[in-house]
XYZ file of C-alpha atoms in Angstrom:
654
model
C 19.179 10.284 -4.820
C 22.317 8.392 -4.033
C 25.815 10.377 -3.212
C 24.339 14.067 -3.942
C 25.662 14.872 -7.445
C 28.362 12.367 -7.503
C 26.500 10.528 -10.648
C 26.117 13.820 -12.541
C 29.645 14.859 -11.960
C 31.366 11.428 -13.294
C 28.775 11.962 -16.301
C 29.480 15.633 -17.075
C 32.927 16.049 -15.886
C 34.871 13.021 -15.596
C 33.729 11.239 -18.615
C 37.072 9.228 -18.974
C 35.776 7.396 -15.933
C 33.005 5.553 -18.237
C 34.257 3.133 -20.567
C 32.161 1.279 -23.236
C 32.235 -2.484 -22.749
C 30.050 -5.209 -23.881
C 28.760 -7.594 -21.453
C 28.823 -10.820 -23.525
C 32.786 -10.345 -23.973
C 33.326 -9.567 -20.236
C 31.400 -12.332 -19.298
C 33.394 -14.997 -21.388
C 36.529 -13.365 -20.088
C 35.087 -13.995 -16.052
C 33.847 -17.358 -17.025
C 37.619 -18.659 -18.668
C 39.449 -17.030 -15.666
C 37.270 -18.143 -12.707
C 35.495 -21.213 -14.206
C 31.950 -20.341 -13.407
C 28.677 -19.079 -14.962
C 28.770 -15.119 -14.337
C 26.314 -13.573 -12.300
C 24.909 -10.248 -13.129
C 22.823 -8.562 -10.008
C 20.353 -6.235 -11.490
C 19.085 -3.448 -9.283
C 15.222 -4.038 -10.606
C 14.210 -0.610 -9.564
C 16.296 1.623 -11.893
C 15.762 -0.804 -14.789
C 11.963 -0.365 -14.618
C 12.686 2.896 -16.579
C 14.603 1.227 -19.235
C 11.853 -1.627 -19.831
C 9.115 0.957 -19.591
C 10.436 4.184 -21.160
C 8.685 7.274 -22.042
C 8.122 5.755 -25.539
C 5.433 3.518 -24.233
C 2.008 5.019 -23.357
C 2.358 5.584 -19.715
C -0.884 7.367 -18.481
C -3.769 4.483 -19.215
C -2.765 2.288 -16.409
C 0.235 0.069 -18.026
C 0.711 -1.688 -21.363
C 1.738 -5.190 -19.758
C 1.998 -7.341 -22.868
C 4.578 -5.010 -24.120
C 6.349 -4.937 -20.927
C 6.355 -8.679 -20.948
C 7.711 -9.096 -24.384
C 10.462 -6.638 -23.771
C 11.635 -8.415 -20.676
C 11.367 -11.785 -22.586
C 13.617 -10.532 -25.302
C 16.323 -9.286 -22.556
C 16.411 -12.354 -20.576
C 16.964 -14.516 -24.052
C 19.894 -12.418 -24.622
C 21.443 -12.890 -21.426
C 20.836 -16.575 -21.552
C 22.464 -16.525 -25.260
C 25.413 -14.908 -23.261
C 25.126 -17.517 -20.502
C 25.020 -14.596 -17.867
C 22.630 -15.497 -15.173
C 20.763 -12.295 -13.971
C 19.637 -12.050 -10.324
C 17.044 -9.240 -9.908
C 16.637 -7.401 -6.434
C 13.860 -4.903 -5.985
C 13.345 -2.533 -3.079
C 11.276 -4.044 -0.234
C 11.705 -1.283 2.560
C 12.150 2.146 3.195
C 14.527 2.239 6.482
C 13.667 4.784 9.253
C 16.833 6.698 8.420
C 15.702 7.298 5.046
C 11.942 8.018 5.265
C 12.702 11.771 5.166
C 14.189 11.396 1.809
C 11.406 9.035 0.763
C 8.604 11.968 2.053
C 10.647 14.366 -0.342
C 10.442 12.365 -3.096
C 6.407 11.545 -2.775
C 6.101 15.443 -2.777
C 7.886 15.905 -5.841
C 5.612 12.874 -7.349
C 2.516 14.513 -6.080
C 3.480 17.978 -7.727
C 4.000 15.890 -10.829
C 0.989 14.159 -11.133
C -0.790 17.471 -10.475
C 0.733 18.732 -13.677
C -0.289 15.389 -15.564
C -4.067 15.893 -15.052
C -3.851 19.697 -15.452
C -2.424 18.561 -19.031
C -4.944 16.121 -19.434
C -8.090 18.135 -18.753
C -6.574 21.119 -20.824
C -5.799 19.144 -23.855
C -7.330 15.810 -23.669
C -4.150 14.370 -25.047
C -1.518 11.947 -23.619
C 1.279 14.173 -21.574
C 4.428 14.869 -22.970
C 7.787 12.998 -22.029
C 8.748 15.718 -19.737
C 5.950 14.722 -17.490
C 7.012 10.880 -17.609
C 5.815 8.886 -14.775
C 6.281 5.150 -14.395
C 2.509 3.446 -14.428
C 1.247 2.324 -11.107
C 2.155 -1.342 -9.745
C 4.896 -1.693 -12.440
C 7.353 -3.105 -9.871
C 4.982 -5.979 -9.155
C 4.286 -6.355 -12.891
C 7.755 -6.515 -13.496
C 8.579 -9.137 -10.729
C 5.556 -11.224 -11.877
C 6.808 -11.295 -15.487
C 10.526 -12.081 -14.329
C 9.191 -14.796 -12.395
C 6.859 -16.307 -15.200
C 9.892 -16.264 -17.469
C 12.080 -18.249 -14.631
C 14.409 -15.570 -13.579
C 15.492 -15.375 -9.742
C 13.693 -12.365 -8.259
C 13.721 -11.033 -4.527
C 12.522 -7.982 -2.784
C 15.073 -6.834 -0.456
C 14.641 -6.770 3.595
C 16.861 -4.098 3.885
C 17.591 -0.893 1.611
C 17.930 -2.756 -2.050
C 21.693 -1.279 -2.810
C 23.006 -2.718 0.384
C 21.271 -6.084 -0.269
C 22.396 -6.031 -3.807
C 26.366 -5.179 -2.601
C 25.745 -8.283 -0.033
C 24.491 -10.429 -2.759
C 27.535 -9.535 -5.233
C 30.352 -10.250 -2.490
C 28.854 -13.113 -0.976
C 28.281 -15.017 -4.410
C 31.296 -13.673 -6.167
C 29.136 -11.904 -8.879
C 30.394 -10.803 -12.294
C 28.922 -7.411 -11.719
C 25.852 -5.035 -10.913
C 23.642 -3.383 -13.330
C 22.095 0.114 -11.924
C 21.932 3.579 -11.830
C 22.866 4.642 -8.041
C 25.737 6.705 -7.388
C 26.191 4.518 -4.180
C 27.461 1.808 -5.987
C 30.595 4.272 -7.020
C 31.205 4.100 -3.342
C 30.510 0.248 -2.648
C 33.530 -2.161 -3.005
C 32.189 -3.167 -6.651
C 34.788 -3.881 -9.295
C 32.341 -4.030 -12.262
C 29.274 -1.413 -12.119
C 27.432 -0.947 -15.490
C 25.243 1.803 -16.227
C 22.176 0.619 -16.543
C 20.738 3.768 -18.453
C 23.140 2.872 -21.201
C 22.822 -0.877 -21.629
C 21.603 -1.900 -25.419
C 19.315 -4.714 -24.667
C 20.037 -6.399 -27.956
C 23.925 -6.183 -28.096
C 24.629 -5.799 -24.249
C 26.756 -2.825 -25.340
C 27.006 -0.721 -22.143
C 29.162 1.851 -20.119
C 31.003 0.632 -16.766
C 32.460 3.098 -14.172
C 36.322 2.854 -13.545
C 36.712 3.953 -10.263
C 40.389 3.851 -10.219
C 40.283 6.887 -13.226
C 37.682 8.540 -10.965
C 39.506 8.535 -7.676
C 43.089 9.644 -9.731
C 40.674 12.645 -10.966
C 39.628 13.556 -7.670
C 42.900 12.908 -6.321
C 41.989 10.625 -3.451
C 42.083 6.778 -2.786
C 39.201 4.259 -3.178
C 39.304 3.727 0.725
C 38.121 7.421 0.884
C 35.270 7.044 -1.358
C 32.737 6.341 1.765
C 33.921 9.071 3.532
C 33.559 11.359 0.502
C 29.712 10.297 0.301
C 29.358 11.543 4.020
C 30.490 14.990 3.290
C 28.536 14.989 0.078
C 25.315 13.918 1.648
C 23.082 10.844 0.570
C 19.791 9.343 1.446
C 20.887 9.067 5.026
C 22.747 11.973 5.693
C 20.683 15.095 4.225
C 22.793 17.430 2.159
C 20.693 20.007 3.675
C 22.633 19.725 7.058
C 25.635 20.143 5.208
C 25.156 23.330 3.363
C 27.040 25.448 5.764
C 29.824 23.187 5.144
C 29.711 23.003 1.405
C 29.785 26.845 1.248
C 32.620 26.830 3.494
C 34.719 24.325 1.664
C 33.979 25.870 -2.016
C 34.488 29.447 -0.992
C 30.678 30.396 -2.320
C 29.105 32.963 -0.536
C 25.925 32.030 1.631
C 23.719 33.558 -0.829
C 25.636 31.910 -3.980
C 24.147 29.085 -5.576
C 26.072 25.616 -4.766
C 26.769 23.354 -8.028
C 27.780 19.826 -8.057
C 30.477 20.980 -10.604
C 32.526 22.772 -7.791
C 31.000 20.811 -4.733
C 32.301 17.306 -5.561
C 36.015 18.390 -6.625
C 36.404 20.812 -3.575
C 35.063 18.267 -0.972
C 37.491 15.756 -2.591
C 40.425 18.307 -2.037
C 39.193 18.788 1.455
C 39.717 14.833 2.030
C 43.223 14.952 0.342
C 44.144 17.797 2.443
C 44.219 15.523 5.403
C 47.176 13.852 3.958
C 46.406 9.946 4.294
C 44.915 7.776 1.692
C 43.714 5.212 4.693
C 40.356 5.427 6.010
C 40.552 5.473 9.929
C 38.243 6.366 12.964
C 40.656 9.328 13.728
C 40.075 11.121 10.357
C 36.133 9.787 10.382
C 35.912 11.589 13.875
C 37.863 14.679 12.203
C 36.068 15.193 9.066
C 32.817 14.787 10.768
C 33.365 17.395 13.323
C 34.476 19.854 10.766
C 31.614 18.901 8.428
C 28.735 19.405 10.815
C 30.348 21.903 13.633
C 27.758 21.215 15.827
C 26.526 18.666 18.316
C 23.928 16.060 17.750
C 25.165 14.507 14.563
C 28.269 12.588 16.129
C 28.419 8.950 15.258
C 26.484 9.169 11.718
C 29.609 8.964 9.690
C 30.732 5.819 11.075
C 27.283 4.209 10.607
C 27.020 5.403 6.939
C 30.646 4.084 6.430
C 29.717 0.898 7.944
C 26.865 0.581 5.943
C 29.102 1.238 2.628
C 31.622 -1.372 3.733
C 30.271 -4.078 5.716
C 29.015 -7.173 4.171
C 27.566 -8.813 7.132
C 24.224 -9.880 7.729
C 22.335 -6.589 8.055
C 19.423 -6.160 10.794
C 16.802 -3.525 9.771
C 15.948 -0.522 11.726
C 13.457 -1.248 14.267
C 10.356 -0.319 14.417
C 8.450 1.904 16.939
C 5.703 0.774 19.014
C 2.851 2.820 18.902
C 0.104 2.655 21.260
C -3.152 4.777 20.353
C -6.713 5.508 20.752
C -8.093 5.803 17.082
C -8.080 9.434 17.810
C -4.411 9.636 18.821
C -1.140 7.846 18.775
C 1.461 7.700 21.487
C 4.957 6.966 20.458
C 7.421 5.007 22.343
C 11.072 3.574 21.482
C 10.654 -0.221 21.476
C 11.823 -3.280 20.016
C 8.853 -5.148 18.650
C 8.907 -8.955 19.822
C 7.776 -10.386 16.346
C 11.043 -8.212 14.567
C 14.213 -10.194 14.253
C 15.904 -8.301 17.087
C 12.770 -8.928 19.173
C 12.573 -12.699 18.630
C 16.459 -12.920 19.725
C 15.822 -11.181 22.977
C 12.828 -13.525 23.507
C 14.772 -16.542 22.728
C 17.538 -15.032 25.121
C 15.514 -14.494 27.846
C 12.768 -17.205 27.818
C 14.613 -20.204 26.114
C 13.098 -21.619 23.214
C 10.612 -19.809 20.879
C 7.154 -20.102 21.556
C 4.975 -21.887 18.880
C 3.773 -18.783 17.547
C 7.045 -17.294 17.008
C 8.280 -20.690 15.508
C 5.346 -19.889 12.693
C 6.545 -16.552 12.135
C 10.131 -17.927 11.449
C 8.669 -20.327 8.797
C 6.804 -17.337 7.281
C 9.833 -15.183 7.060
C 12.278 -17.804 6.007
C 10.093 -18.869 3.218
C 10.216 -16.879 -0.297
C 6.757 -15.221 0.922
C 5.723 -11.763 -0.687
C 7.676 -8.740 0.383
C 4.825 -6.921 1.646
C 4.454 -10.330 4.143
C 7.688 -10.032 5.462
C 7.526 -6.222 5.868
C 4.434 -6.281 7.908
C 5.809 -8.929 10.034
C 9.214 -7.483 10.236
C 8.145 -3.697 10.590
C 4.436 -3.666 11.114
C 4.695 -0.564 8.434
C 3.499 -0.467 4.857
C 4.137 2.156 2.433
C 3.107 3.003 -1.176
C 4.080 5.492 -3.588
C 2.401 8.116 -5.379
C -0.297 7.232 -8.228
C -2.239 8.774 -11.200
C -5.014 10.191 -8.780
C -6.962 13.352 -9.449
C -7.133 14.830 -6.201
C -9.431 17.483 -7.400
C -12.415 14.986 -8.047
C -14.149 14.552 -5.393
C -16.263 12.001 -6.755
C -13.431 9.429 -7.527
C -11.997 7.993 -4.164
C -8.177 7.341 -3.544
C -6.950 3.834 -4.167
C -5.525 3.897 -0.778
C -8.450 4.448 1.056
C -11.000 2.540 -0.958
C -8.709 -0.376 -0.606
C -8.106 -0.179 2.935
C -10.654 -2.274 4.229
C -8.928 -5.130 2.169
C -5.451 -4.413 3.628
C -6.853 -4.250 7.220
C -8.282 -8.088 6.957
C -4.786 -8.800 5.630
C -3.322 -7.204 8.682
C -5.835 -9.545 10.560
C -4.774 -12.690 8.846
C -0.818 -11.864 9.783
C -1.469 -11.016 13.370
C -3.998 -13.465 13.764
C -6.757 -11.122 15.034
C -10.127 -12.812 15.300
C -8.332 -16.182 14.967
C -10.525 -18.973 16.646
C -13.707 -16.674 17.135
C -16.701 -16.242 15.476
C -16.799 -12.955 13.924
C -20.926 -13.282 13.901
C -20.730 -13.315 17.636
C -19.350 -9.689 17.232
C -20.062 -7.659 14.638
C -17.699 -4.767 15.818
C -14.551 -5.038 14.161
C -11.222 -4.693 16.218
C -10.620 -0.908 15.881
C -14.120 0.004 15.256
C -14.958 1.473 18.692
C -13.320 4.613 19.673
C -11.984 3.466 22.739
C -10.079 0.473 21.298
C -6.328 0.349 22.284
C -4.344 -0.362 19.034
C -0.779 -1.681 19.418
C 1.269 -1.456 16.006
C 2.508 -4.805 15.414
C -0.316 -6.485 17.452
C -3.584 -5.328 16.155
C -2.432 -2.241 13.783
C -0.110 -1.219 11.188
C 1.611 2.052 10.376
C 0.932 3.232 6.949
C 2.262 5.638 4.579
C -0.258 5.608 1.672
C -0.508 8.977 -0.335
C -4.173 10.377 -0.896
C -5.383 13.649 -0.822
C -5.195 15.568 1.980
C -2.658 13.174 3.746
C 0.602 15.067 4.200
C 2.497 11.540 4.936
C 4.408 13.101 7.740
C 2.970 11.035 10.312
C 2.041 7.551 9.602
C -1.974 6.268 9.887
C -2.323 3.757 12.367
C -4.570 1.325 10.899
C -6.293 -1.447 12.284
C -6.023 -4.832 11.682
C -9.715 -6.624 11.176
C -10.671 -10.113 11.521
C -12.279 -12.293 8.222
C -16.096 -12.912 8.660
C -15.554 -16.578 8.099
C -17.824 -18.809 10.076
C -14.705 -20.077 12.164
C -13.084 -16.820 12.400
C -9.740 -15.871 11.190
C -7.606 -18.867 10.345
C -4.444 -19.312 12.477
C -1.324 -18.706 10.911
C -0.615 -22.342 11.739
C -3.423 -23.627 9.704
C -2.541 -21.415 6.794
C 1.314 -21.554 6.968
C 2.353 -25.135 8.180
C -0.125 -27.553 7.706
C -0.287 -29.391 4.180
C -0.758 -27.419 1.377
C -3.353 -29.674 -0.244
C -5.160 -30.103 3.266
C -5.869 -26.252 3.793
C -6.130 -24.997 0.147
C -9.848 -24.307 0.379
C -9.535 -22.693 3.646
C -6.604 -20.428 2.246
C -8.942 -19.778 -0.761
C -11.858 -18.491 1.291
C -9.524 -16.552 3.399
C -8.410 -14.470 0.414
C -11.943 -14.151 -0.584
C -12.879 -12.863 2.653
C -10.190 -10.427 2.773
C -11.659 -9.097 -0.486
C -15.014 -8.700 0.798
C -16.185 -11.227 -1.835
C -19.933 -12.281 -1.901
C -19.787 -14.427 -5.220
C -20.720 -17.591 -5.340
C -17.795 -20.017 -4.995
C -18.855 -22.509 -7.133
C -19.184 -19.703 -9.918
C -16.270 -18.218 -9.313
C -13.485 -20.981 -8.420
C -15.155 -23.728 -11.126
C -16.946 -22.070 -13.756
C -15.208 -18.765 -14.400
C -11.559 -18.999 -16.436
C -9.020 -18.426 -13.934
C -7.184 -15.740 -15.641
C -10.385 -13.354 -14.706
C -10.580 -14.218 -11.115
C -8.331 -11.048 -9.722
C -10.376 -8.675 -11.855
C -13.408 -10.308 -11.260
C -13.258 -10.253 -7.262
C -11.648 -6.447 -7.824
C -14.437 -4.768 -9.646
C -17.182 -6.722 -7.599
C -15.475 -4.853 -4.635
C -15.324 -1.667 -6.338
C -19.124 -2.013 -6.972
C -20.021 -3.044 -3.238
C -17.938 -1.284 -1.265
C -16.817 1.796 -3.273
C -19.068 4.842 -3.564
C -21.534 5.220 -6.072
C -19.833 7.696 -8.041
C -16.648 5.711 -8.203
C -18.230 2.716 -10.399
C -21.100 3.224 -12.956
C -22.336 0.341 -14.762
C -20.600 1.714 -17.990
C -17.228 1.503 -16.152
C -18.090 -2.129 -15.268
C -18.641 -2.752 -18.863
C -15.286 -1.132 -19.644
C -13.463 -3.495 -17.412
C -14.678 -6.602 -18.477
C -14.721 -5.821 -22.252
C -11.258 -5.253 -22.275
C -10.430 -8.200 -20.012
C -12.439 -10.658 -22.511
C -10.784 -8.801 -25.599
C -7.185 -8.668 -24.510
C -7.050 -12.592 -26.140
C -7.811 -11.193 -29.188
C -4.710 -8.556 -29.404
C -1.228 -8.745 -29.684
C 1.510 -6.104 -28.140
C 1.709 -4.801 -31.713
C -1.794 -4.581 -32.526
C -2.602 -2.930 -29.482
C 0.488 -0.507 -29.945
C -1.312 0.409 -33.035
C -4.730 1.121 -31.646
C -5.646 4.749 -31.559
C -7.090 6.326 -28.278
C -10.054 9.182 -29.453
C -9.031 10.869 -26.275
C -7.360 11.227 -23.019
C -10.173 11.056 -20.187
C -8.906 12.302 -16.574
C -11.692 10.055 -14.643
C -10.567 6.784 -16.921
C -6.867 7.511 -15.846
C -7.852 7.749 -12.159
C -9.865 4.284 -12.701
C -7.155 2.677 -14.193
C -4.978 3.630 -11.101
C -7.469 2.280 -8.670
C -7.816 -1.135 -10.585
C -3.824 -1.572 -10.721
C -3.660 -0.701 -7.195
C -6.414 -3.249 -6.327
C -4.294 -5.830 -8.129
C -1.417 -5.099 -6.205
C -3.658 -5.557 -2.980
C -4.787 -8.667 -4.234
C -1.350 -10.226 -4.626
C -0.918 -9.034 -1.074
C -3.966 -10.852 0.075
C -2.992 -13.856 -1.641
C 0.512 -13.762 -0.453
C -0.621 -13.352 3.409
C -2.843 -16.468 3.011
C 0.358 -18.435 1.413
C -0.725 -18.208 -1.923
C -3.658 -20.357 -2.532
C -4.376 -18.946 -6.000
C -1.193 -19.415 -8.472
C 0.539 -16.729 -9.928
C -0.638 -17.598 -13.355
C -4.561 -16.619 -12.280
C -3.671 -12.909 -11.638
C -0.979 -12.029 -14.360
C -1.977 -8.216 -15.318
C -1.411 -9.082 -19.190
C -3.741 -11.650 -19.028
C -6.602 -9.503 -17.515
C -5.617 -5.665 -18.049
C -4.257 -3.234 -20.780
C -4.339 0.092 -19.671
C -4.847 1.619 -23.724
C -7.360 -1.120 -24.033
C -9.181 -0.226 -21.282
C -9.069 3.549 -22.144
C -10.742 2.815 -25.362
C -13.510 0.642 -23.942
C -14.069 3.191 -21.054
C -14.815 5.877 -23.954
C -16.857 3.528 -25.566
C -19.003 2.695 -22.915
C -19.536 5.900 -21.801
C -20.526 7.244 -25.117
C -23.360 4.178 -24.891
C -21.870 1.416 -27.046
C -23.676 -1.686 -27.107
C -22.144 -5.008 -25.299
C -21.602 -6.403 -28.775
C -19.405 -3.407 -29.829
C -17.693 -3.444 -26.591
C -16.483 -7.287 -27.359
C -15.738 -6.589 -31.010
C -18.835 -8.913 -32.067
C -16.782 -11.642 -31.217
C -19.056 -14.526 -29.915
C -16.383 -16.128 -27.291
C -15.839 -12.652 -25.912
C -19.409 -12.066 -25.514
C -20.095 -15.234 -23.730
C -17.384 -14.483 -21.103
C -18.514 -10.846 -20.820
C -21.888 -11.972 -19.815
C -20.837 -14.613 -17.193
C -18.350 -12.021 -15.540
C -20.827 -9.481 -15.612
C -22.975 -12.071 -13.539
C -20.264 -12.690 -11.260
C -19.174 -9.044 -10.522
C -22.828 -7.487 -10.006
C -23.833 -10.537 -7.566
C -24.827 -9.130 -4.559
C -24.397 -5.557 -5.454
C -26.933 -2.607 -6.424
C -26.472 -3.770 -9.943
C -27.453 -7.205 -9.815
C -30.578 -6.743 -11.133
C -29.422 -5.154 -14.169
C -28.568 -7.659 -17.052
C -26.460 -6.776 -19.970
C -27.772 -6.745 -23.491
C -25.799 -7.696 -26.392
């Protein structure tokens, strides 16, 4: 959301503050003036919709080769302009913004429901007004950028704060985003990402001096304006009474940003000062809220907007629970950053376990790993899932057993023990005491019937390896070559994989590894109604046929109809692929990134076509487009996937 109404106000009521510029020309001027390569900090999340716009089929599960080629072309254009892009993606949801996050998920759920109603009613691709980005697009874009050599990171705090810190600390050329918070931050060159032309690098830039002159306030007062308008931290709903008072609109009248923004600016100007002082903040806060209980929040928000210091994330709560209920207590978790500082101050040097955690966090490890270790909390946005289809599970629930083992690796649950001695995994006994950050994690994963209001307290479980869960020291500290096989086994154990290792790791082409493990998991662990043999055939067929296509040829393919179950199935797979990345990251990446690139093993549109063909009884030969190599790889994949499952005795006939 950013600052309530401010972005729309500038774009509609203060258009003179939007200036047409060219990044190439500005970069040349910057290089001449400063004598160094210009760095453009890119807000990765907002650029997703630019790369993957509603013109690309978005309901099938993702056109990843198309996305890859678009990103590749953009990076080449920046390279030719000698601009270095640094992409920063959202990595956490801070506790102060959890309510805003929940509101957005509720809106997404309503939108997804409308999408499935449209599909069932018409059998056609939804219209642009229903547009929703495909599942796991952030992770796919991350992979594409890294493969292409770009600098990419996931924020350990709110992305806009980390982008601002990076911009100031590295004296960057500008910020490319679509977040009104950057109208408040001290960023000189804020470029509107939605106006960027990828080929010419023409873009609109926000001129804050013009905006401030239009509003009649100084730039120093912009953070205070953000406070009284409302943002992701200060709910606009808490300011409704103030907004009615400052605009003169009756309580039963409708507030509009065209009125609220200039009236709030006039209110600040009426205090007769252009300087931001503690006294002014205190007075304005008192007038805005007019009731106790919110004192100090303006000061914190303004600090967030103006400080470039290293920011310590909100500390998590410790939750001690039996499986049936959880009790909340304020607590600084010992594995959090603050907790480690307190431990060191109290007990002297850090323990060996804490030192290992420092190694993990300081390494460029997956954002998911850092989030679990820092906050013991994970979350996931809405997916294209049909909540009304009782035969299809939610990805959040069907993949939870994998995540539980991943948590077990990161928390060392079962480390040094033999799980075969005790088949009851941690948390399986109703009397087991769960402690978030020790043997459990708070999860906010959307699924049917779950309001997301309070987190699910999910137990970490041990791996089923003969030596128990490997220690963090074995995984992260010892030589990578020395522990490679152990780390590979740990990933496969997280995935509940029973496929013969020789077949999987030596015979099967590596580009199929993730798909093979995931579909095997769905057949073995999902309900029978979830994964039928024709579904397995569709997943395999599209994977072995991707190499026969280009992005353009896939674009030209015609989907006979849109099937709601096929859409749901593709979503589960993509969430599974994201979970594979998390498991691999938790075990220090024993499998290379190239082993699980989405555009090498899955295309949503191609899958949907194969799904319908398989459902209608197409032969394996037809599914493989009568290609001999594709047919050979199909049979090998089918053998691996069905190994040790209810489908093992059935053989695919070409």
